[in-house]
Amino acid sequence: MMRLDAKVEKVYLYPKPVDFRKSIDGLAALVELDIKVAVFDPVLFVFLNKSRNRVKSLYWERNGFCLWLKRLESERFKTPPDVTDEAIVLTVQELNWMLDGFDLWRNRPHQVLTPRFVA
């Protein structure tokens, strides 16, 4: 089971399919080169394979990297309809919904607003 402590501030979903022969070092290089986020920050990086039946998660925990894999037997993970080169920022809750099979991009709630004054 993936141990995810409360310190995770963001989840980054890598936007393009990844060759799953890559392990910790290869995925960490993708993070630093493409996402441009420090791999040791309190964030979780999520990668999908081309057929979208596998997901890998990479994160730093105190003294080492953790790499977690989930393989679906018959379904596919849902992805955004338009693929960009930018990583998609998710909450931990949205990641859990994605892992449970929900399509976040066709059933997404409204953005939370924090207004500072009445217009």
Coordinates of N, CA, C and O in Angstrom, one line a residue:
M1 N 0.8 -1.2 0.0 CA 0.0 0.0 0.0 C 0.9 1.2 0.0 O 1.9 1.3 0.7
M2 N 0.5 2.2 -0.8 CA 1.2 3.5 -0.9 C 1.1 4.2 0.4 O -0.1 4.5 0.9
R3 N 2.2 4.6 1.1 CA 2.1 5.5 2.2 C 2.3 6.9 1.8 O 3.3 7.3 1.3
L4 N 1.2 7.7 1.9 CA 1.3 9.0 1.5 C 1.0 9.9 2.7 O -0.2 9.9 3.2
D5 N 2.0 10.6 3.2 CA 1.7 11.4 4.4 C 1.1 12.7 4.1 O 1.0 13.1 2.9
A6 N 0.7 13.5 5.1 CA 0.0 14.7 4.9 C 0.9 15.8 4.4 O 0.4 16.9 4.1
K7 N 2.2 15.6 4.2 CA 3.1 16.6 3.7 C 3.0 16.8 2.2 O 3.6 17.8 1.7
V8 N 2.4 15.9 1.5 CA 2.3 16.1 0.1 C 1.4 17.3 -0.3 O 0.3 17.4 0.1
E9 N 2.1 18.3 -0.9 CA 1.4 19.5 -1.2 C 0.7 19.5 -2.6 O -0.3 20.2 -2.8
K10 N 1.3 18.8 -3.6 CA 0.7 18.8 -4.9 C 1.0 17.4 -5.5 O 1.9 16.7 -5.1
V11 N 0.1 17.1 -6.5 CA 0.3 15.9 -7.3 C 0.5 16.4 -8.7 O -0.3 17.1 -9.2
Y12 N 1.5 15.9 -9.4 CA 1.8 16.3 -10.8 C 1.5 15.1 -11.7 O 2.2 14.1 -11.5
L13 N 0.6 15.1 -12.6 CA 0.4 14.1 -13.6 C 1.2 14.4 -14.8 O 0.9 15.5 -15.4
Y14 N 2.1 13.6 -15.2 CA 2.9 13.8 -16.3 C 2.0 13.7 -17.6 O 1.2 12.8 -17.7
P15 N 2.1 14.7 -18.5 CA 1.1 14.8 -19.6 C 1.2 13.8 -20.7 O 0.3 13.5 -21.4
K16 N 2.4 13.2 -20.9 CA 2.6 12.3 -22.0 C 2.8 10.8 -21.5 O 3.3 10.6 -20.4
P17 N 2.5 9.8 -22.4 CA 2.8 8.4 -22.0 C 4.3 8.2 -21.8 O 5.1 8.8 -22.4
V18 N 4.6 7.4 -20.8 CA 6.0 7.1 -20.4 C 6.3 5.6 -20.6 O 5.5 4.8 -20.4
D19 N 7.5 5.4 -21.0 CA 8.0 4.0 -21.2 C 8.2 3.5 -19.8 O 9.0 4.0 -19.0
F20 N 7.5 2.4 -19.4 CA 7.5 2.0 -18.0 C 8.7 1.1 -17.7 O 8.8 0.5 -16.6
R21 N 9.7 1.0 -18.7 CA 10.9 0.4 -18.3 C 11.8 1.4 -17.5 O 12.7 1.0 -16.8
K22 N 11.4 2.7 -17.5 CA 12.0 3.7 -16.7 C 11.7 3.4 -15.2 O 10.6 3.0 -14.8
S23 N 12.8 3.5 -14.4 CA 12.6 3.4 -13.0 C 12.8 4.7 -12.3 O 12.6 5.7 -12.9
I24 N 13.3 4.7 -11.1 CA 13.4 5.9 -10.3 C 14.3 6.9 -10.9 O 13.8 8.1 -11.1
D25 N 15.4 6.6 -11.4 CA 16.3 7.6 -11.9 C 15.8 8.2 -13.2 O 15.9 9.4 -13.5
G26 N 15.2 7.4 -14.1 CA 14.7 7.8 -15.4 C 13.5 8.7 -15.2 O 13.3 9.8 -15.8
L27 N 12.6 8.4 -14.2 CA 11.4 9.2 -13.9 C 11.8 10.5 -13.2 O 11.3 11.5 -13.5
A28 N 12.8 10.4 -12.4 CA 13.3 11.6 -11.7 C 13.9 12.6 -12.7 O 13.7 13.8 -12.6
A29 N 14.5 12.1 -13.7 CA 15.1 12.9 -14.8 C 14.0 13.6 -15.6 O 14.0 14.8 -15.9
L30 N 12.9 12.9 -15.9 CA 11.7 13.5 -16.5 C 11.1 14.6 -15.7 O 10.8 15.7 -16.2
V31 N 11.1 14.4 -14.4 CA 10.5 15.4 -13.5 C 11.3 16.7 -13.6 O 10.8 17.8 -13.8
E32 N 12.6 16.6 -13.5 CA 13.5 17.7 -13.4 C 13.6 18.4 -14.8 O 13.7 19.6 -14.9
L33 N 13.6 17.6 -15.9 CA 13.8 18.2 -17.2 C 12.5 18.8 -17.8 O 12.5 19.8 -18.4
D34 N 11.4 18.0 -17.6 CA 10.1 18.4 -18.3 C 9.2 19.2 -17.4 O 8.6 20.2 -17.8
I35 N 9.0 18.7 -16.2 CA 8.1 19.3 -15.2 C 8.7 20.5 -14.6 O 8.1 21.5 -14.2
K36 N 10.1 20.5 -14.4 CA 10.9 21.5 -13.8 C 10.4 21.8 -12.4 O 10.3 23.0 -12.0
V37 N 10.3 20.7 -11.7 CA 10.0 20.8 -10.2 C 11.0 20.0 -9.5 O 11.5 18.9 -10.0
A38 N 11.5 20.5 -8.4 CA 12.5 19.7 -7.6 C 11.9 18.4 -7.2 O 10.9 18.4 -6.6
V39 N 12.6 17.4 -7.5 CA 12.1 16.0 -7.2 C 12.1 15.7 -5.7 O 11.4 14.8 -5.3
F40 N 12.8 16.5 -4.9 CA 12.8 16.3 -3.5 C 11.7 17.1 -2.8 O 11.6 17.1 -1.5
D41 N 11.0 17.9 -3.5 CA 9.9 18.7 -2.9 C 8.8 17.8 -2.4 O 8.7 16.6 -2.8
P42 N 8.0 18.2 -1.5 CA 6.9 17.3 -0.9 C 5.7 17.2 -1.9 O 4.6 17.6 -1.6
V43 N 6.0 16.6 -3.1 CA 5.0 16.4 -4.1 C 5.1 15.0 -4.6 O 6.0 14.3 -4.4
L44 N 4.0 14.6 -5.3 CA 3.9 13.2 -5.8 C 3.9 13.4 -7.4 O 3.1 14.2 -7.9
F45 N 4.6 12.6 -8.1 CA 4.7 12.6 -9.5 C 4.0 11.3 -10.0 O 4.4 10.2 -9.6
V46 N 3.1 11.5 -11.0 CA 2.3 10.4 -11.5 C 2.5 10.2 -13.0 O 2.5 11.2 -13.7
F47 N 2.8 9.0 -13.4 CA 3.1 8.7 -14.8 C 2.1 7.6 -15.3 O 1.9 6.7 -14.6
L48 N 1.7 7.7 -16.6 CA 0.9 6.7 -17.2 C 1.6 6.1 -18.4 O 2.4 6.8 -19.1
N49 N 1.4 4.8 -18.7 CA 1.9 4.2 -19.9 C 1.0 4.5 -21.1 O 0.0 5.1 -20.9
K50 N 1.5 4.1 -22.2 CA 0.8 4.5 -23.5 C -0.6 3.9 -23.5 O -1.6 4.6 -23.9
S51 N -0.8 2.7 -23.1 CA -2.2 2.1 -23.1 C -3.0 2.5 -21.9 O -4.2 2.1 -21.8
R52 N -2.5 3.3 -21.0 CA -3.2 3.8 -19.8 C -3.8 2.7 -18.9 O -4.8 2.9 -18.3
N53 N -3.1 1.6 -18.9 CA -3.6 0.5 -17.9 C -2.6 0.4 -16.7 O -2.9 -0.4 -15.9
R54 N -1.6 1.2 -16.7 CA -0.6 1.2 -15.6 C -0.3 2.7 -15.2 O -0.3 3.6 -16.0
V55 N -0.1 2.8 -13.9 CA 0.3 4.1 -13.4 C 1.4 3.9 -12.4 O 1.5 2.9 -11.7
K56 N 2.4 4.8 -12.5 CA 3.5 4.8 -11.5 C 3.5 6.1 -10.8 O 3.3 7.1 -11.4
S57 N 3.8 6.0 -9.5 CA 3.9 7.2 -8.7 C 5.3 7.3 -8.1 O 5.8 6.2 -7.6
L58 N 5.9 8.4 -8.1 CA 7.3 8.6 -7.6 C 7.2 9.8 -6.5 O 6.6 10.8 -6.8
Y59 N 7.8 9.5 -5.4 CA 7.9 10.6 -4.4 C 9.1 10.3 -3.5 O 9.6 9.2 -3.3
W60 N 9.5 11.4 -2.9 CA 10.6 11.4 -1.9 C 10.1 11.3 -0.5 O 9.2 12.0 -0.2
E61 N 10.6 10.3 0.3 CA 10.1 10.2 1.6 C 11.3 10.1 2.6 O 12.0 9.1 2.6
R62 N 11.5 11.2 3.3 CA 12.6 11.3 4.3 C 14.0 11.0 3.9 O 14.8 11.8 3.8
N63 N 14.2 9.7 3.5 CA 15.6 9.3 3.2 C 15.7 8.5 1.9 O 16.7 7.8 1.7
G64 N 14.7 8.5 1.1 CA 14.8 7.8 -0.2 C 13.6 7.9 -1.0 O 12.5 8.4 -0.6
F65 N 13.7 7.5 -2.2 CA 12.5 7.5 -3.2 C 11.6 6.4 -3.0 O 12.1 5.3 -2.6
C66 N 10.3 6.6 -3.2 CA 9.3 5.5 -3.2 C 8.8 5.5 -4.6 O 8.5 6.5 -5.2
L67 N 8.6 4.3 -5.2 CA 8.1 4.1 -6.5 C 6.9 3.1 -6.3 O 7.1 2.0 -5.8
W68 N 5.7 3.5 -6.8 CA 4.5 2.7 -6.6 C 3.9 2.4 -7.9 O 3.9 3.3 -8.8
L69 N 3.4 1.2 -8.2 CA 2.8 0.9 -9.5 C 1.5 0.2 -9.2 O 1.3 -0.5 -8.3
K70 N 0.5 0.6 -10.1 CA -0.8 0.0 -10.1 C -1.0 -0.4 -11.6 O -0.9 0.3 -12.5
R71 N -1.5 -1.7 -11.8 CA -1.8 -2.2 -13.1 C -3.3 -2.6 -13.1 O -3.7 -3.4 -12.2
L72 N -4.0 -2.0 -14.0 CA -5.4 -2.4 -14.2 C -5.5 -3.7 -15.1 O -4.8 -3.8 -16.1
E73 N -6.5 -4.5 -14.8 CA -6.6 -5.8 -15.5 C -7.5 -5.6 -16.8 O -7.3 -6.3 -17.8
S74 N -8.5 -4.7 -16.7 CA -9.3 -4.6 -17.9 C -9.7 -3.2 -18.2 O -10.2 -2.9 -19.4
E75 N -9.6 -2.3 -17.3 CA -10.0 -0.9 -17.6 C -8.8 0.0 -18.0 O -7.7 -0.5 -18.1
R76 N -9.1 1.2 -18.2 CA -8.0 2.2 -18.6 C -8.2 3.4 -17.7 O -9.3 3.8 -17.4
F77 N -7.1 4.1 -17.3 CA -7.2 5.3 -16.6 C -7.6 6.4 -17.5 O -7.3 6.4 -18.7
K78 N -8.5 7.3 -17.0 CA -9.0 8.4 -17.8 C -7.9 9.5 -17.8 O -7.3 9.8 -16.8
T79 N -7.8 10.2 -19.0 CA -6.9 11.3 -19.1 C -7.6 12.5 -19.7 O -8.7 12.3 -20.3
P80 N -7.0 13.6 -19.7 CA -7.6 14.8 -20.3 C -7.8 14.6 -21.8 O -7.0 14.0 -22.4
P81 N -8.9 15.2 -22.3 CA -9.1 15.0 -23.8 C -8.0 15.7 -24.6 O -7.7 15.2 -25.7
D82 N -7.4 16.8 -24.2 CA -6.4 17.5 -25.0 C -5.1 17.4 -24.2 O -4.9 17.9 -23.1
V83 N -4.1 16.7 -24.8 CA -2.8 16.5 -24.1 C -2.0 17.7 -24.4 O -1.9 18.1 -25.6
T84 N -1.4 18.2 -23.4 CA -0.4 19.4 -23.5 C 1.0 18.9 -23.1 O 1.1 17.8 -22.7
D85 N 1.9 19.8 -23.1 CA 3.2 19.5 -22.6 C 3.4 19.9 -21.2 O 4.4 19.7 -20.6
E86 N 2.4 20.5 -20.6 CA 2.4 20.9 -19.2 C 1.9 19.8 -18.3 O 0.9 19.2 -18.6
A87 N 2.6 19.6 -17.1 CA 2.1 18.7 -16.2 C 0.7 19.2 -15.6 O 0.5 20.4 -15.5
I88 N -0.1 18.2 -15.3 CA -1.5 18.5 -14.8 C -1.4 18.4 -13.2 O -1.0 17.4 -12.7
V89 N -1.8 19.5 -12.6 CA -1.7 19.5 -11.1 C -3.0 19.0 -10.6 O -4.1 19.5 -10.9
L90 N -2.9 18.0 -9.7 CA -4.1 17.4 -9.1 C -4.0 17.5 -7.5 O -2.9 17.7 -7.0
T91 N -5.1 17.4 -6.9 CA -5.0 17.2 -5.4 C -4.9 15.7 -5.1 O -5.1 14.9 -6.0
V92 N -4.6 15.4 -3.9 CA -4.5 14.0 -3.5 C -5.8 13.3 -3.7 O -5.9 12.2 -4.1
Q93 N -6.9 14.1 -3.3 CA -8.3 13.5 -3.5 C -8.6 13.2 -5.0 O -9.1 12.2 -5.3
E94 N -8.2 14.1 -5.9 CA -8.4 13.9 -7.3 C -7.6 12.7 -7.8 O -8.1 11.9 -8.6
L95 N -6.4 12.6 -7.3 CA -5.6 11.4 -7.7 C -6.3 10.1 -7.2 O -6.4 9.1 -8.0
N96 N -6.8 10.1 -6.0 CA -7.5 8.9 -5.5 C -8.8 8.6 -6.4 O -9.1 7.5 -6.7
W97 N -9.5 9.7 -6.8 CA -10.6 9.5 -7.7 C -10.2 8.9 -9.0 O -10.8 8.0 -9.6
M98 N -9.1 9.4 -9.6 CA -8.5 8.9 -10.8 C -8.2 7.4 -10.7 O -8.5 6.6 -11.6
L99 N -7.5 7.1 -9.6 CA -7.1 5.7 -9.4 C -8.3 4.8 -9.2 O -8.3 3.6 -9.5
D100 N -9.4 5.4 -8.7 CA -10.7 4.6 -8.6 C -11.5 4.5 -9.9 O -12.5 3.8 -10.0
G101 N -11.0 5.2 -11.0 CA -11.6 5.1 -12.3 C -12.5 6.3 -12.7 O -13.1 6.2 -13.7
F102 N -12.6 7.3 -11.9 CA -13.4 8.5 -12.3 C -12.7 9.3 -13.3 O -11.5 9.4 -13.3
D103 N -13.5 9.9 -14.2 CA -13.0 10.8 -15.3 C -13.0 12.2 -14.7 O -14.1 12.8 -14.8
L104 N -11.9 12.7 -14.3 CA -11.9 14.0 -13.7 C -12.1 15.2 -14.7 O -12.6 16.2 -14.3
W105 N -11.9 14.9 -15.9 CA -12.0 16.0 -16.9 C -13.3 16.1 -17.6 O -13.6 17.1 -18.2
R106 N -14.2 15.2 -17.3 CA -15.6 15.3 -17.9 C -16.6 15.5 -16.7 O -17.7 15.7 -17.0
N107 N -16.1 15.5 -15.5 CA -16.9 15.7 -14.4 C -16.2 16.4 -13.3 O -16.0 15.8 -12.2
R108 N -15.7 17.6 -13.5 CA -14.8 18.3 -12.6 C -15.7 19.4 -11.9 O -16.4 20.1 -12.6
P109 N -15.5 19.6 -10.6 CA -16.3 20.6 -9.9 C -15.8 22.0 -10.3 O -14.7 22.1 -10.8
H110 N -16.5 23.0 -9.9 CA -16.1 24.4 -10.2 C -14.8 24.7 -9.3 O -14.6 24.1 -8.3
Q111 N -14.1 25.6 -9.9 CA -12.9 26.1 -9.2 C -13.2 26.8 -7.9 O -14.2 27.5 -7.8
V112 N -12.5 26.6 -6.8 CA -12.7 27.3 -5.6 C -12.1 28.7 -5.7 O -11.0 28.8 -6.1
L113 N -12.9 29.7 -5.4 CA -12.5 31.0 -5.4 C -12.3 31.6 -4.0 O -13.0 31.2 -3.1
T114 N -11.3 32.4 -3.9 CA -11.0 33.1 -2.6 C -11.0 34.6 -2.9 O -9.9 35.2 -3.1
P115 N -12.1 35.3 -3.1 CA -12.1 36.7 -3.4 C -11.6 37.5 -2.2 O -11.7 37.1 -1.1
R116 N -11.0 38.7 -2.6 CA -10.5 39.6 -1.6 C -11.4 40.8 -1.4 O -11.3 41.4 -0.3
F117 N -12.2 41.0 -2.4 CA -13.2 42.2 -2.2 C -14.3 41.9 -3.2 O -14.2 41.1 -4.1
V118 N -15.4 42.6 -2.9 CA -16.6 42.5 -3.8 C -16.4 43.4 -5.0 O -16.1 44.6 -4.8
A119 N -16.7 42.9 -6.1 CA -16.5 43.7 -7.4 C -17.8 44.5 -7.7 O -18.9 44.2 -7.4

